[in-house]
Coordinates of C-alpha atoms and ligand atoms in Angstrom, one line a residue:
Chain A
X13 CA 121.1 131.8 128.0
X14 CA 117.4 131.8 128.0
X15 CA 115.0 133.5 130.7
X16 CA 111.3 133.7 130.5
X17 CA 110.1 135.8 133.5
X18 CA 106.2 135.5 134.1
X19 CA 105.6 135.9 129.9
X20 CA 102.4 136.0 128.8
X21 CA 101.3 136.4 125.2
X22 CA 97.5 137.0 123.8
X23 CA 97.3 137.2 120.1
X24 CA 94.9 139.7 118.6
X25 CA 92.4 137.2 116.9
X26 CA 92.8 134.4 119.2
X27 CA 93.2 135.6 122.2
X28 CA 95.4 134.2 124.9
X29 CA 98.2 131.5 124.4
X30 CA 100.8 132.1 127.0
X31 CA 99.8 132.6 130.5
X32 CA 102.8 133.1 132.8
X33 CA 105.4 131.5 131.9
X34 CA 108.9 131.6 133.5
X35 CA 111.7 129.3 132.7
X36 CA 115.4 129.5 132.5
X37 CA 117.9 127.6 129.9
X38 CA 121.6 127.4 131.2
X39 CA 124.6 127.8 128.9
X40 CA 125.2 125.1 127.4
X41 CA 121.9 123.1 128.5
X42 CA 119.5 121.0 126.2
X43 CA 116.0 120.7 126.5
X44 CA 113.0 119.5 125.4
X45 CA 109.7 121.6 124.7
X46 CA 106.7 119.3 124.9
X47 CA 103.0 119.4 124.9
X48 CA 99.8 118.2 122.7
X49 CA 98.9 120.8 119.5
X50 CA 98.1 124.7 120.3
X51 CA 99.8 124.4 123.6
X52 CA 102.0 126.9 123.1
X53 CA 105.6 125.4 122.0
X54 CA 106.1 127.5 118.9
X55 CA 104.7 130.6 120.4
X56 CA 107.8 130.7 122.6
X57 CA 110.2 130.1 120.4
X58 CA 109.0 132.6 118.8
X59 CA 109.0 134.7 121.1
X60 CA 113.0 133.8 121.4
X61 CA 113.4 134.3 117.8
X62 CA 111.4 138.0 117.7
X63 CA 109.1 136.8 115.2
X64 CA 106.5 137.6 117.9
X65 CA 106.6 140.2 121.0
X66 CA 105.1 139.3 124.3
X67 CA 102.1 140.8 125.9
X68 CA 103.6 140.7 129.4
X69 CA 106.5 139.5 131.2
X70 CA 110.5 140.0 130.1
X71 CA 112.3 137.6 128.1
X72 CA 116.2 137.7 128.0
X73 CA 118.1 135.3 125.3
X74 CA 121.8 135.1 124.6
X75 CA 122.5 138.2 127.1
X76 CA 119.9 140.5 125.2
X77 CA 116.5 141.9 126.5
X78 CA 114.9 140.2 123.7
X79 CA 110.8 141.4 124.7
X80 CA 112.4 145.5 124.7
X81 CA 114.8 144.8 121.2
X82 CA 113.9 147.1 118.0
X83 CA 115.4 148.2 114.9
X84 CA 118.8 146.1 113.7
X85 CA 118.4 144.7 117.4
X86 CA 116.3 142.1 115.9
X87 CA 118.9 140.9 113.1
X88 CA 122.0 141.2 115.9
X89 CA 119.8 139.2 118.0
X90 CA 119.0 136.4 115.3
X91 CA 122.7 135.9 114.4
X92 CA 123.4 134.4 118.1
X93 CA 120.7 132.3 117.5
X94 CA 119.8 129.2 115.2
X95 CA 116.5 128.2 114.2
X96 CA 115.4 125.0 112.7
X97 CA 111.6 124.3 111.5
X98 CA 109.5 121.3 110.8
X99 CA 109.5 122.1 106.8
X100 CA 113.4 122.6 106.5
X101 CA 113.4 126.1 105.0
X102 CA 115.4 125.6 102.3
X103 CA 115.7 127.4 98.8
X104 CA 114.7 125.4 96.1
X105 CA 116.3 126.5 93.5
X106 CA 120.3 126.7 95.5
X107 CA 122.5 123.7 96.1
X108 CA 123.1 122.7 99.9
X109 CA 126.1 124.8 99.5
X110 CA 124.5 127.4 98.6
X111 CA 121.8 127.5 101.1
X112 CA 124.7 127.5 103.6
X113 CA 126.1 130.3 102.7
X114 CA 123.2 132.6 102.1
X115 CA 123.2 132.7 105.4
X116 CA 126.7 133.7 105.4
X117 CA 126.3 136.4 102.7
X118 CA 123.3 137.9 104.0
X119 CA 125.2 138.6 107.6
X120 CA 128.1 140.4 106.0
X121 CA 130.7 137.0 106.4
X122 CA 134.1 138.3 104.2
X123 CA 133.4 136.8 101.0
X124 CA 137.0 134.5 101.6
X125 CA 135.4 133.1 104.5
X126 CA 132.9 132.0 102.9
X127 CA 133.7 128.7 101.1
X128 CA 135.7 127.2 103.5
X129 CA 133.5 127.5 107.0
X130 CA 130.1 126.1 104.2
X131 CA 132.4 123.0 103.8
X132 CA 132.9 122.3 107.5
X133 CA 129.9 122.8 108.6
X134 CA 128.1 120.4 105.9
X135 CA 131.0 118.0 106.7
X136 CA 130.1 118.4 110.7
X137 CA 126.5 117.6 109.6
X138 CA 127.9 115.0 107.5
X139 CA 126.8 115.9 104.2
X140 CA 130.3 117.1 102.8
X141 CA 129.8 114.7 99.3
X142 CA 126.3 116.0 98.6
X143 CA 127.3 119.9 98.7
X144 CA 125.9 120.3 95.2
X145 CA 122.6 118.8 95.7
X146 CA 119.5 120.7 95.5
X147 CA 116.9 120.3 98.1
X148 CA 114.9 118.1 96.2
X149 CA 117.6 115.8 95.2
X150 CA 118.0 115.2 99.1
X151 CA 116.4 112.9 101.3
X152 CA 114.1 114.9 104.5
X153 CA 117.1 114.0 107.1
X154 CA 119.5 115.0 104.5
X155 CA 117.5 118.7 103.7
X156 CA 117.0 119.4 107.5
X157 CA 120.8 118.8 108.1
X158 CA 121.3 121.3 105.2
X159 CA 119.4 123.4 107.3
X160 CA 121.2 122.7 110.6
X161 CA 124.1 123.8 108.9
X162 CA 122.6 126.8 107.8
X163 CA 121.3 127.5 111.7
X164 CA 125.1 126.7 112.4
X165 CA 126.3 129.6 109.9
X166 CA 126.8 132.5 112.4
X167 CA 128.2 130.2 115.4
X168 CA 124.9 130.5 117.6
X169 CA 125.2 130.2 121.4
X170 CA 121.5 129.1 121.2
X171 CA 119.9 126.3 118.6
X172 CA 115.6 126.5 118.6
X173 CA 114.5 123.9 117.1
X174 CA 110.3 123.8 116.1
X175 CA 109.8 120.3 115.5
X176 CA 112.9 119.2 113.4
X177 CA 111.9 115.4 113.4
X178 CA 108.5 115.8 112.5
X179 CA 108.6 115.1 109.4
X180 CA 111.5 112.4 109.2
X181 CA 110.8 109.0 109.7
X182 CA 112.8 107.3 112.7
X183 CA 115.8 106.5 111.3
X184 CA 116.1 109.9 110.2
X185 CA 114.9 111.5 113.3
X186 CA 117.3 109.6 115.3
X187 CA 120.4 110.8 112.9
X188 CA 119.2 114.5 113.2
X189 CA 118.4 114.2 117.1
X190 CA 121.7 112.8 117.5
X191 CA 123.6 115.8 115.4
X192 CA 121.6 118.3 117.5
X193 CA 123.1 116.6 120.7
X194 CA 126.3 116.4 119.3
X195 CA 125.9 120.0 118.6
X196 CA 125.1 120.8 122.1
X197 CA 127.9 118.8 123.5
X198 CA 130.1 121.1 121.8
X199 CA 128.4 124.2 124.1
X200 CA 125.8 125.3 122.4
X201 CA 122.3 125.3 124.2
X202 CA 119.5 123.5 122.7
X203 CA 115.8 124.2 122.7
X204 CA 114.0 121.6 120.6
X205 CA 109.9 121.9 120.5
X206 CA 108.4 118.0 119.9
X207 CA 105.4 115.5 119.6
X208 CA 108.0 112.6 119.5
X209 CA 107.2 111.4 123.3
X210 CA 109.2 108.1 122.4
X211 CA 112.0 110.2 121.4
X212 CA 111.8 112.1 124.4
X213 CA 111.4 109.3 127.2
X214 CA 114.6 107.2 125.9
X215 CA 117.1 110.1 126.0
X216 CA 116.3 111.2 128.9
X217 CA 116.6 114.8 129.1
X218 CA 115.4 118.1 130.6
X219 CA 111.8 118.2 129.5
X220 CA 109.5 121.2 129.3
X221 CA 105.4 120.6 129.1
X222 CA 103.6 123.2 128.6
X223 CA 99.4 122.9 127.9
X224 CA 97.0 125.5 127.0
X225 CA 99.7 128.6 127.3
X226 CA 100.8 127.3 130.4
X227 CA 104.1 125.6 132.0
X228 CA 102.7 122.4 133.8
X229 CA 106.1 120.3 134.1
X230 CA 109.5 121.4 134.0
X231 CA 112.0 117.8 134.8
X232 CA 114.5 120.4 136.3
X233 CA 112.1 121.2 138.9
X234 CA 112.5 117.2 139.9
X235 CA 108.4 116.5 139.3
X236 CA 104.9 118.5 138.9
X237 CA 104.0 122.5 139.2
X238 CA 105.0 125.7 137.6
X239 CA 109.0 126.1 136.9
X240 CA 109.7 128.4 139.4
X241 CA 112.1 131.4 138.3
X242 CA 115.5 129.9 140.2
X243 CA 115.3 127.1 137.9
Chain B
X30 CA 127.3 145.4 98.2
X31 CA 128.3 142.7 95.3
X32 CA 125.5 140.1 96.1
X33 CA 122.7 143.1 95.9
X34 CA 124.5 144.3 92.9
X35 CA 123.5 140.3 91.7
X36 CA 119.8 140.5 93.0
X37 CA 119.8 143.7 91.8
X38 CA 120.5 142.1 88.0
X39 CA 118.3 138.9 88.6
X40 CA 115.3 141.3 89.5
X41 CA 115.8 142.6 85.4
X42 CA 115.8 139.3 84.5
X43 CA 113.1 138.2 86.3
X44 CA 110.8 140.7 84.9
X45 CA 111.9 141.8 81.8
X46 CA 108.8 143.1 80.8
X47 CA 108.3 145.1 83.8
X48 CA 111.6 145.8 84.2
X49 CA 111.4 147.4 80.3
X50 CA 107.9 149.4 81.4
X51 CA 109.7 151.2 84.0
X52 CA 112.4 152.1 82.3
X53 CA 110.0 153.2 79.6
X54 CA 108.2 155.3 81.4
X55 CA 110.8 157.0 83.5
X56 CA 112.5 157.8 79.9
X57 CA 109.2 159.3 79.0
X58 CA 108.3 161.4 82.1
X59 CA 111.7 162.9 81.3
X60 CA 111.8 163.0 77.4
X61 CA 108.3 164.7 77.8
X62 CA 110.3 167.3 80.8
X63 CA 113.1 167.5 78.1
X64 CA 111.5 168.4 75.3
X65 CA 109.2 171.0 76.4
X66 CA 112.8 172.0 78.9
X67 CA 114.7 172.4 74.9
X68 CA 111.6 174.5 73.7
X69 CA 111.7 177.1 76.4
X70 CA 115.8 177.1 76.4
X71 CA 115.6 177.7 72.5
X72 CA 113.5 180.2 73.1
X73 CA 115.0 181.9 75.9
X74 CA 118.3 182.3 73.5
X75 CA 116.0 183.7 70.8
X76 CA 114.4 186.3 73.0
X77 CA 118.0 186.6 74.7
X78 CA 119.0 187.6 71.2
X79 CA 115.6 189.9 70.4
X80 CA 115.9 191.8 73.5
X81 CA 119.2 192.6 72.6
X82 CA 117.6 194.1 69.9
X83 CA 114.8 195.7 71.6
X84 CA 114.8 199.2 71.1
X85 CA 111.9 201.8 71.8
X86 CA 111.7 204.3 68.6
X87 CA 109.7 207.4 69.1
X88 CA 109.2 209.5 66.2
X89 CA 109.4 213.7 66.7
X90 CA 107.0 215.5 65.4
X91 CA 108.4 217.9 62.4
X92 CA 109.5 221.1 63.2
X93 CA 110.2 220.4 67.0
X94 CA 112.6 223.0 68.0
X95 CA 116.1 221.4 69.1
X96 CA 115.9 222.5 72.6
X97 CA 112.6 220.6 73.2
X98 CA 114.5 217.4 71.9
X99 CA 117.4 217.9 73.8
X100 CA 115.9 218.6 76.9
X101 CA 113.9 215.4 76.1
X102 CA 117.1 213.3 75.5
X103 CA 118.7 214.5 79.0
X104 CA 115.3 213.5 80.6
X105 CA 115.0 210.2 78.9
X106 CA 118.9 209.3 79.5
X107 CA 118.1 210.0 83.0
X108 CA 115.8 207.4 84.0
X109 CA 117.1 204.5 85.6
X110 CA 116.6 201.4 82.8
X111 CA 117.6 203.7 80.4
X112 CA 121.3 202.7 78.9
X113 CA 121.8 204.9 75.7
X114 CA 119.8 207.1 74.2
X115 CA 120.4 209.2 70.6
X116 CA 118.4 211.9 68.7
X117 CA 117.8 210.4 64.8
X118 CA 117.7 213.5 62.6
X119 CA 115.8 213.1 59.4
X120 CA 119.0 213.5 57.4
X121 CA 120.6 210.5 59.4
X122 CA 117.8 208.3 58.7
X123 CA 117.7 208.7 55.2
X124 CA 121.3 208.0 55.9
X125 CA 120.6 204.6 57.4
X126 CA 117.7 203.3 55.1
X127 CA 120.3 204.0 52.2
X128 CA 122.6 202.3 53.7
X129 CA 120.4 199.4 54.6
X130 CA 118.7 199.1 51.2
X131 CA 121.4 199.1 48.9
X132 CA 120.2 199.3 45.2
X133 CA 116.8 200.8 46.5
X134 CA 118.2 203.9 47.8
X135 CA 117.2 206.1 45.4
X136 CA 112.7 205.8 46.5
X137 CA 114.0 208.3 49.2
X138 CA 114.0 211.4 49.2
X139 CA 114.8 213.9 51.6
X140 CA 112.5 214.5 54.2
X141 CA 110.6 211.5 53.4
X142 CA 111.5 209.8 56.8
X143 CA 110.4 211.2 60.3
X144 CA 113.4 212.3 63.0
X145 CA 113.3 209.7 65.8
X146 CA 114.4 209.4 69.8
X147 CA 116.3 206.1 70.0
X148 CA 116.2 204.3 73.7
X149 CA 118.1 201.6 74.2
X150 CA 117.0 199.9 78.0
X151 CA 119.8 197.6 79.9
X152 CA 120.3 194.1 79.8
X153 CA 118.1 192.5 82.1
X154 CA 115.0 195.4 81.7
X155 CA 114.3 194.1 78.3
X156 CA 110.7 192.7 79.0
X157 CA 107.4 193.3 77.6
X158 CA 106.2 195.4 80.9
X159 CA 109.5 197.2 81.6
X160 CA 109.5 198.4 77.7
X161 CA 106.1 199.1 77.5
X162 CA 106.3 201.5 80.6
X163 CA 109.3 203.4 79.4
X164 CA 107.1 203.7 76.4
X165 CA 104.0 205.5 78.0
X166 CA 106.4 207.7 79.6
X167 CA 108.1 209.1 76.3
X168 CA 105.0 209.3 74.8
X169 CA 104.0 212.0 77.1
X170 CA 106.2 214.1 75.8
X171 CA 103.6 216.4 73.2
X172 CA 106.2 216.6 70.4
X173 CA 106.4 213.0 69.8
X174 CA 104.2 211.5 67.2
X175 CA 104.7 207.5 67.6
X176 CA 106.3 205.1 70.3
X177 CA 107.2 201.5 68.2
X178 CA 109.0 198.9 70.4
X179 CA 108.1 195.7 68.4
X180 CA 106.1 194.6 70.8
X181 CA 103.7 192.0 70.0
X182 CA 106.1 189.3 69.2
X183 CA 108.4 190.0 72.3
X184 CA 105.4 189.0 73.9
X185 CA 104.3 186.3 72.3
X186 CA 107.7 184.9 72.6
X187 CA 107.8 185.2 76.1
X188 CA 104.1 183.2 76.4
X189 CA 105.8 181.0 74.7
X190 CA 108.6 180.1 76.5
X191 CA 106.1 180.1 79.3
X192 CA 103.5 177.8 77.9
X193 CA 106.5 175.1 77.3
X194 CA 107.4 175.6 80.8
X195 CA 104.1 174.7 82.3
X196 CA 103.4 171.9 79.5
X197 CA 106.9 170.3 80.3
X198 CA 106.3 170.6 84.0
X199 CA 102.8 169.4 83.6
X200 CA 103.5 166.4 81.1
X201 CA 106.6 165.6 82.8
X202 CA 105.2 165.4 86.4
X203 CA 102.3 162.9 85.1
X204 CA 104.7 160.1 83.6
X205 CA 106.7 160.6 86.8
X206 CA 103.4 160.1 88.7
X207 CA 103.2 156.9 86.2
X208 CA 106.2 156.2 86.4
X209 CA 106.3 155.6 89.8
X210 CA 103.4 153.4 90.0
X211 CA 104.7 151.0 87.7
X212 CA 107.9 151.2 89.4
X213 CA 105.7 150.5 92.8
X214 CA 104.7 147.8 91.4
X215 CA 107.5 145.5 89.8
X216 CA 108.9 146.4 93.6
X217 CA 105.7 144.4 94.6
X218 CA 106.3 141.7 92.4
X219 CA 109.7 141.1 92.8
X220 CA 109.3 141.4 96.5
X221 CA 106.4 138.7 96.2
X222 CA 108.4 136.3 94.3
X223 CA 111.5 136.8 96.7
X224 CA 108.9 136.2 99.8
X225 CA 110.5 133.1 101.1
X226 CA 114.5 134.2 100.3
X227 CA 113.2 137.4 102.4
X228 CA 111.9 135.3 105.1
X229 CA 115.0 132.9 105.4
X230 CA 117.2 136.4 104.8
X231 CA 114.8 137.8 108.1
X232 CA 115.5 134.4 110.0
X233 CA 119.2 134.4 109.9
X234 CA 119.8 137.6 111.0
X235 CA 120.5 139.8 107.6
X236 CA 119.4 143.3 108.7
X237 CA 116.6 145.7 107.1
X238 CA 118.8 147.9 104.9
X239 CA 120.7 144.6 103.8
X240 CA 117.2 143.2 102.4
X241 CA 116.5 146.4 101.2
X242 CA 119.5 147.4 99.1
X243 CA 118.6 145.4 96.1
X244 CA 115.5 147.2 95.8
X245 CA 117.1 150.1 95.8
X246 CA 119.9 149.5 93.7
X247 CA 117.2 148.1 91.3
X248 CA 115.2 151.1 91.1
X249 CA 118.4 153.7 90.9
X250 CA 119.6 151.5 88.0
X251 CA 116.0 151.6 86.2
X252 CA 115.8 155.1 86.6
X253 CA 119.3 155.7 85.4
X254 CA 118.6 153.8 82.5
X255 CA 115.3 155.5 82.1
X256 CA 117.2 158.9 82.3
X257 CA 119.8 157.9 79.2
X258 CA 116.9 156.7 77.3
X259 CA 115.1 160.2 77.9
X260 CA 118.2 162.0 76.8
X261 CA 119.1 159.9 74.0
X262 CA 115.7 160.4 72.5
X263 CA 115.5 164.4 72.9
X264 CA 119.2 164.0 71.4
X265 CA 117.8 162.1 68.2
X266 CA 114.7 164.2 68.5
X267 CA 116.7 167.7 67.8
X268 CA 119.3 166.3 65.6
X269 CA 116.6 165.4 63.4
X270 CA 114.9 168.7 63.8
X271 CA 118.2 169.7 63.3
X272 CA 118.7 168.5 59.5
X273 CA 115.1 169.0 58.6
X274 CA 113.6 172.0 60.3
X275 CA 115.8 174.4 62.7
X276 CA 118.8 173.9 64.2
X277 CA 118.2 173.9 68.1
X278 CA 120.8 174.3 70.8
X279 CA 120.9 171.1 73.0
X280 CA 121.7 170.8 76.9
X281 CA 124.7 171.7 78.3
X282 CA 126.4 168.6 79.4
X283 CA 125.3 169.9 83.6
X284 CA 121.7 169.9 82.3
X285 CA 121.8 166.3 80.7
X286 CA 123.5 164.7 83.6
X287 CA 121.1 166.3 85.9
X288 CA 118.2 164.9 83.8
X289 CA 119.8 161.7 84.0
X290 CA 119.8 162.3 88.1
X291 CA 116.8 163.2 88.3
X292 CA 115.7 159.6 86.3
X293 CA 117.6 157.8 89.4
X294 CA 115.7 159.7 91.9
X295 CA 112.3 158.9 90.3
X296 CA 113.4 155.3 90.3
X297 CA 114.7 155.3 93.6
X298 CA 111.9 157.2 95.2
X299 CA 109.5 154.8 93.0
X300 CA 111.4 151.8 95.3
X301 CA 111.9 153.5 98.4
X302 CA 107.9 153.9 98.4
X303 CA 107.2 150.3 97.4
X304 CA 109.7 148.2 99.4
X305 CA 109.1 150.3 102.3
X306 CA 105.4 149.1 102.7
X307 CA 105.4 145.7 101.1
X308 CA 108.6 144.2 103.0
X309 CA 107.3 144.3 106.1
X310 CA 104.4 142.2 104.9
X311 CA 106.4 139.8 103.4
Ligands
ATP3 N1 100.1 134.0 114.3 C1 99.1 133.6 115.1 N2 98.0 134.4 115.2 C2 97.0 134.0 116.0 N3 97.0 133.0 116.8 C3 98.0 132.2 116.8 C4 99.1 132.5 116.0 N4 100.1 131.5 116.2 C5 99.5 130.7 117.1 N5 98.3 131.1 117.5 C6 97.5 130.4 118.5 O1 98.2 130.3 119.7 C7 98.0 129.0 120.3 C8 99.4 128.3 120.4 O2 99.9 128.0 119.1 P1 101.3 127.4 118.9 O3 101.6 127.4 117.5 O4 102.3 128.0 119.8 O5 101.0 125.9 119.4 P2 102.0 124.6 119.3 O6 102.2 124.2 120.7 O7 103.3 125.0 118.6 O8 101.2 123.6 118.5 P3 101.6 122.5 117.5 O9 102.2 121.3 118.3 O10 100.4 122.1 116.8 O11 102.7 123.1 116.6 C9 97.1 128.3 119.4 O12 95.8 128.3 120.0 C10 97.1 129.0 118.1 O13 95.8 129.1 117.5
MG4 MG1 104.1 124.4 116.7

């Protein structure tokens, strides 16, 4: 699903803040993307998402040669994935429903379509009796599952996720965390950047550290050192 | 296509006063085209109509023997812009300005009026140089007294119809200029204010031209509007010359709608321009 092979990426007024990296994400898989402030963890999702390109190294998502896409490439690529952020993304001034299906609309869904796959999704992220809500008429845990459901629109094989807890307190955070795993028990992979350390010890999960730009623990590789590229 | 046509609406309602400015000037770049455009067409019919009229007179000398003025005629007749050509004796032009003066015929008297050489040229080599060369060459001939060919005003006409030109073209091409500016920037603004839709459009997947379209549509519908405006004033502008001054031929319905046409491509191209450069910064 996701291959980083020896990425590095050096921004122009900052200089270096991914050195190396290679990692691989199965179909399917979940993991977690760890590591203290300006490690790196956002810089490679987006690097998934295209919002940045890498300096070095090749980066395949979702069976496309993400680091060498141009053009409409970027928007084909984008619609297999789904992306969740910290600050929810949501428009103010549109109802959860209708925050759904922008996402729909924009991406050419048949406007019949429409309606019907916005109210299963914000049932599956059980928000079905607040459809008409606007963002601030929702709780934090209520707006990011509004979101969820939006990253849900286009049926993504791959869910990045930049800190979706990290602003919900830990009732919330546990309800979203357990929607995302839900989500990837029904096959669709999960990479999920986090501070939450607690959150991350009790479930127990594949666990990518990176520090200063670099990949220092990957749990797939059983313990300590680089993630080597057969992981 | 329906959802841009939406955003394309909201964008008007977002800045109406903008939205109003554009259209304004559009209408203007092309009333200003227009107008001048009616000038020279009104005048091109009125020299269409003098040229048809255009006739080189030369007056013979008296006492030119006939075979001179013959040979003269078959001459004349023979040079290539030439179309008709007719020997006026003096007896037919008393003939004429009897006929042509009515009550006053009786202040002539025979031999009062000179015998002329009448040249009519062919359509098409009715202008100022070609008539005053055919001219020069008749008057070479040493038993002609006078060339007349009503010169002066052909001409002036004729800079005329080219000053309008330029001035339309000129004027026109500056509120275009404007035009597309202010187009430039609602583009700017309305992109600005969309910023975060555009985003969240970028991050799901919607693709360039899709984020585009409404920009598009929006300018294309300003200029549009902008070129109805335009023709709807130079409309109101000759039917009021029309009741209180001259009646003026107006365009022909393939010359409004191209007017209008050309409105949509200013607005468009206005857009185009904008959203081109200030997307991919959003
Ligand atoms: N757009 C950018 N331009 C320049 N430098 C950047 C940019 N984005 C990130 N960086 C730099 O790259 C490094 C890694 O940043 P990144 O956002 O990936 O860290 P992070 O692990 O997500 O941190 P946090 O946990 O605080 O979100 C930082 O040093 C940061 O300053
Ligand atoms: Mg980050």
């Amino acid at each position: 699903m996701i291959r980083f092979s020896h990425v590095s990426k050096e921004y122009a007024k900052t200089g270096p803040a991914l050195q190396d990296v290679s990692f691989q994400l199965g179909k399917g898989e979940f993991a977690f993307l760890t590591g203290p402030s300006g490690a790196g963890k956002s810089t490679i999702l987006k690097l998934l998402y295209l919002e940045e390109r890498p300096s070095r190294g090749e980066i395949r998502v979702a069976g496309l040669t993400a680091s060498s896409i141009r053009g409409n490439g970027v928007a084909a690529l984008r619609r297999r994935l789904g992306i969740v952020f910290q600050d929810f993304r949501l428009l103010e001034d549109r109802t959860a429903e209708q925050n759904v299906a922008f996402a729909l609309e924009v991406t050419g869904a048949r406007p019949e379509t429409i309606g019907p796959k916005v109210s299963r999704l914000l049932t599956q992220v059980g928000l079905s009796s607040k459809s008409n809500a606007l963002p601030r008429e929702l709780s934090g845990g209520e707006q990011q599952r509004v979101a969820i459901a939006r990253a849900l629109a286009n049926d993504p094989v791959v869910l990045l996720a930049d800190e979706p807890t990290g602003n919900l307190d830990e009732r919330a955070t546990r309800g979203v965390f357990q929607l995302l795993r839900d989500i990837n028990a029904a096959g669709t992979a999960v990479l999920m950047a986090t501070h939450d350390l607690d959150l991350v010890r009790r479930a127990n999960l594949r666990t990518l550290e990176v520090n200063r730009g670099q990949l220092v623990f990957d749990t797939a590789d059983g313990g300590e050192g680089r993630a080597g590229e057969g992981a | 296509m329906r959802l841009a046509f939406r955003e394309a609406l909201d964008a008007f309602r977002r800045a109406p006063v903008l939205s109003a400015l554009s259209i304004t000037t559009i209408a203007f770049s092309l009333f200003a085209f227009g107008l001048f455009g009616l000038v020279a067409l009104n005048i091109r019919n009125a020299l269409q109509q003098v040229e048809d009229r255009v006739e080189i007179r030369a007056f013979v000398i008296d006492g030119t023997g006939a075979e001179a003025v013959s040979a003269a005629l078959g001459d004349i007749g023979a040079f290539p812009e030439v179309a008709t050509v007719r020997y006026v004796s003096q007896f037919d032009a008393l003939a004429r300005a009897r006929r042509e003066l009515g009550e006053f015929s009786d202040v002539f008297e025979e031999g009062i009026l000179p015998a002329s050489i009448e040249v009519r040229l062919k359509p098409g080599l009715r202008d100022p140089a070609t008539v005053r060369g055919i001219s020069r060459r008749i008057e070479t001939y040493d038993f002609i007294d006078d060339v007349r060919f009503g010169e002066e005003w052909v001409e002036k006409l004729y800079r005329l119809r080219n000053i309008a030109t330029i001035a339309g073209i000129a004027l026109g091409t500056v509120f275009a200029i404007v035009a597309v500016i202010i187009i430039g920037s609602t583009i700017r603004m309305a992109v600005l204010a969309r910023a975060r839709e555009i985003s969240i459009m970028r991050l799901v997947g919607a693709t360039d031209g899709f984020i585009r379209a409404p920009f598009l549509i929006e300018g294309f519908l300003k200029g549009t509007l902008g070129g109805i405006l335009a023709l709807g004033l130079a409309w109101v502008t000759t039917a009021i010359l029309g009741r209180f001054v001259i009646v003026t031929e107006f365009f022909s319905p393939g010359l409004a709608l191209t007017g209008i046409l050309a409105g949509a491509l200013i607005g468009l191209l206005g857009s185009a321009f904008s959203v081109g450069r200030h997307l991919s910064r959003a």
